[in-house]
mmCIF file of C-alpha atoms in Angstrom:
data_model
loop_
_atom_site.group_PDB
_atom_site.id
_atom_site.type_symbol
_atom_site.label_atom_id
_atom_site.label_comp_id
_atom_site.label_asym_id
_atom_site.label_seq_id
_atom_site.Cartn_x
_atom_site.Cartn_y
_atom_site.Cartn_z
ATOM 1 C CA UNK A 1 170.386 117.050 -47.642
ATOM 2 C CA UNK A 2 167.312 115.311 -46.961
ATOM 3 C CA UNK A 3 165.334 113.362 -49.294
ATOM 4 C CA UNK A 4 162.007 112.344 -48.066
ATOM 5 C CA UNK A 5 160.076 109.102 -49.212
ATOM 6 C CA UNK A 6 157.642 106.578 -48.941
ATOM 7 C CA UNK A 7 154.418 108.669 -49.327
ATOM 8 C CA UNK A 8 151.602 107.696 -51.511
ATOM 9 C CA UNK A 9 148.070 106.307 -51.599
ATOM 10 C CA UNK A 10 146.331 104.643 -48.775
ATOM 11 C CA UNK A 11 143.066 103.664 -47.418
ATOM 12 C CA UNK A 12 141.519 104.756 -44.160
ATOM 13 C CA UNK A 13 142.910 102.623 -41.135
ATOM 14 C CA UNK A 14 145.796 101.892 -43.223
ATOM 15 C CA UNK A 15 149.414 102.493 -42.281
ATOM 16 C CA UNK A 16 152.919 103.671 -44.275
ATOM 17 C CA UNK A 17 156.286 104.432 -43.607
ATOM 18 C CA UNK A 18 157.689 107.579 -44.451
ATOM 19 C CA UNK A 19 161.922 107.780 -44.875
ATOM 20 C CA UNK A 20 164.210 110.744 -45.122
ATOM 21 C CA UNK A 21 167.655 109.876 -46.197
ATOM 22 C CA UNK A 22 170.265 112.614 -45.052
ATOM 23 C CA UNK A 23 173.467 112.320 -47.320
ATOM 24 C CA UNK A 24 175.441 114.946 -45.483
ATOM 25 C CA UNK A 25 174.474 115.826 -42.204
ATOM 26 C CA UNK A 26 174.750 112.705 -39.459
ATOM 27 C CA UNK A 27 171.188 112.634 -38.456
ATOM 28 C CA UNK A 28 172.319 111.311 -34.824
ATOM 29 C CA UNK A 29 174.116 114.564 -34.380
ATOM 30 C CA UNK A 30 170.885 116.464 -34.250
ATOM 31 C CA UNK A 31 167.406 116.643 -33.645
ATOM 32 C CA UNK A 32 165.068 115.489 -36.515
ATOM 33 C CA UNK A 33 161.358 115.998 -36.947
ATOM 34 C CA UNK A 34 158.398 115.448 -39.123
ATOM 35 C CA UNK A 35 155.820 118.103 -40.347
ATOM 36 C CA UNK A 36 153.011 118.163 -42.522
ATOM 37 C CA UNK A 37 151.419 120.361 -44.591
ATOM 38 C CA UNK A 38 147.238 120.341 -45.852
ATOM 39 C CA UNK A 39 146.163 122.423 -48.769
ATOM 40 C CA UNK A 40 144.901 125.610 -47.449
ATOM 41 C CA UNK A 41 146.921 125.435 -43.970
ATOM 42 C CA UNK A 42 149.633 125.976 -42.086
ATOM 43 C CA UNK A 43 152.810 123.580 -41.962
ATOM 44 C CA UNK A 44 152.063 121.508 -38.986
ATOM 45 C CA UNK A 45 154.691 120.013 -36.589
ATOM 46 C CA UNK A 46 154.398 115.919 -35.909
ATOM 47 C CA UNK A 47 157.028 114.723 -33.781
ATOM 48 C CA UNK A 48 160.864 115.160 -33.127
ATOM 49 C CA UNK A 49 163.594 112.971 -32.056
ATOM 50 C CA UNK A 50 166.586 114.327 -30.012
ATOM 51 C CA UNK A 51 170.110 113.024 -30.583
ATOM 52 C CA UNK A 52 169.876 110.907 -27.845
ATOM 53 C CA UNK A 53 166.663 108.923 -29.171
ATOM 54 C CA UNK A 54 164.110 110.457 -26.929
ATOM 55 C CA UNK A 55 160.656 111.220 -28.652
ATOM 56 C CA UNK A 56 158.515 114.644 -28.400
ATOM 57 C CA UNK A 57 154.982 114.700 -30.443
ATOM 58 C CA UNK A 58 154.169 118.248 -30.960
ATOM 59 C CA UNK A 59 150.292 116.765 -32.343
ATOM 60 C CA UNK A 60 148.500 115.517 -30.215
ATOM 61 C CA UNK A 61 146.171 114.095 -33.183
ATOM 62 C CA UNK A 62 148.728 111.602 -33.842
ATOM 63 C CA UNK A 63 149.619 110.416 -30.273
ATOM 64 C CA UNK A 64 149.198 106.768 -30.634
ATOM 65 C CA UNK A 65 149.351 106.076 -34.119
ATOM 66 C CA UNK A 66 152.765 107.814 -35.553
ATOM 67 C CA UNK A 67 156.005 106.936 -34.525
ATOM 68 C CA UNK A 68 159.318 108.660 -35.209
ATOM 69 C CA UNK A 69 162.472 106.111 -35.551
ATOM 70 C CA UNK A 70 166.164 106.983 -36.404
ATOM 71 C CA UNK A 71 168.537 103.995 -38.457
ATOM 72 C CA UNK A 72 171.946 105.380 -37.854
ATOM 73 C CA UNK A 73 173.617 102.830 -39.408
ATOM 74 C CA UNK A 74 172.089 103.948 -42.768
ATOM 75 C CA UNK A 75 171.441 107.500 -41.686
ATOM 76 C CA UNK A 76 167.662 107.653 -42.202
ATOM 77 C CA UNK A 77 164.930 109.101 -40.041
ATOM 78 C CA UNK A 78 161.395 107.505 -40.329
ATOM 79 C CA UNK A 79 157.946 108.203 -39.451
ATOM 80 C CA UNK A 80 155.994 105.136 -38.984
ATOM 81 C CA UNK A 81 152.132 105.684 -39.372
ATOM 82 C CA UNK A 82 149.218 103.317 -38.356
ATOM 83 C CA UNK A 83 145.369 103.793 -38.232
ATOM 84 C CA UNK A 84 145.714 106.628 -40.997
ATOM 85 C CA UNK A 85 142.913 108.895 -41.531
ATOM 86 C CA UNK A 86 141.564 111.219 -44.531
ATOM 87 C CA UNK A 87 142.794 114.517 -41.956
ATOM 88 C CA UNK A 88 145.834 112.715 -42.374
ATOM 89 C CA UNK A 89 146.361 113.695 -45.959
ATOM 90 C CA UNK A 90 149.126 116.296 -46.657
ATOM 91 C CA UNK A 91 152.638 116.631 -47.723
ATOM 92 C CA UNK A 92 154.419 115.629 -45.175
ATOM 93 C CA UNK A 93 158.314 117.107 -44.558
ATOM 94 C CA UNK A 94 161.604 115.690 -42.613
ATOM 95 C CA UNK A 95 163.734 118.584 -40.954
ATOM 96 C CA UNK A 96 166.674 118.620 -39.195
ATOM 97 C CA UNK A 97 167.590 121.178 -36.358
ATOM 98 C CA UNK A 98 171.532 122.174 -35.843
ATOM 99 C CA UNK A 99 171.107 121.375 -31.980
ATOM 100 C CA UNK A 100 170.731 117.879 -29.730
ATOM 101 C CA UNK A 101 167.397 118.724 -28.280
ATOM 102 C CA UNK A 102 163.806 119.089 -29.642
ATOM 103 C CA UNK A 103 162.840 122.381 -29.716
ATOM 104 C CA UNK A 104 159.128 123.156 -27.967
ATOM 105 C CA UNK A 105 156.859 126.209 -28.635
ATOM 106 C CA UNK A 106 153.767 126.576 -30.597
ATOM 107 C CA UNK A 107 155.575 126.728 -33.771
ATOM 108 C CA UNK A 108 158.686 124.411 -33.570
ATOM 109 C CA UNK A 109 158.775 124.392 -37.275
ATOM 110 C CA UNK A 110 160.601 127.899 -36.828
ATOM 111 C CA UNK A 111 163.584 126.438 -34.953
ATOM 112 C CA UNK A 112 164.289 124.359 -37.658
ATOM 113 C CA UNK A 113 167.102 124.782 -39.783
ATOM 114 C CA UNK A 114 167.308 122.245 -43.006
ATOM 115 C CA UNK A 115 163.909 120.877 -44.544
ATOM 116 C CA UNK A 116 163.470 117.809 -46.998
ATOM 117 C CA UNK A 117 161.304 118.385 -50.297
ATOM 118 C CA UNK A 118 158.415 116.555 -48.756
ATOM 119 C CA UNK A 119 156.333 113.355 -49.932
ATOM 120 C CA UNK A 120 152.669 113.357 -50.162
ATOM 121 C CA UNK A 121 150.469 110.819 -48.232
ATOM 122 C CA UNK A 122 146.734 110.792 -49.611
ATOM 123 C CA UNK A 123 144.297 108.426 -47.194
ATOM 124 C CA UNK A 124 141.038 107.837 -49.132
ATOM 125 C CA UNK A 125 139.127 105.360 -49.893
#
């Protein structure tokens, strides 16, 4: 089970850190990723971390602003978001793939097996 948290209202240019706690699977055994879905849009892949700790960006729009990390001791995944923009407003989801490597392709979300419930991020002044 994955439990995402940390969303909220933030002003443009601000920062948020999202967390995703795993209660059963060991996160360091698998690839894990963050996704988001804005109203009226398809779910979009953002970034992934492999079991070995390497990260892969899915979205060019978040490169240099978002970073993924994993706290193995607490079995928690994080998404650090800096320089937030109004277009970052969405429900953010964490997910696990039963595999060690980050899946690639145009729609990597199809390759993920377990999903958290989502946390809403609103960027607005």
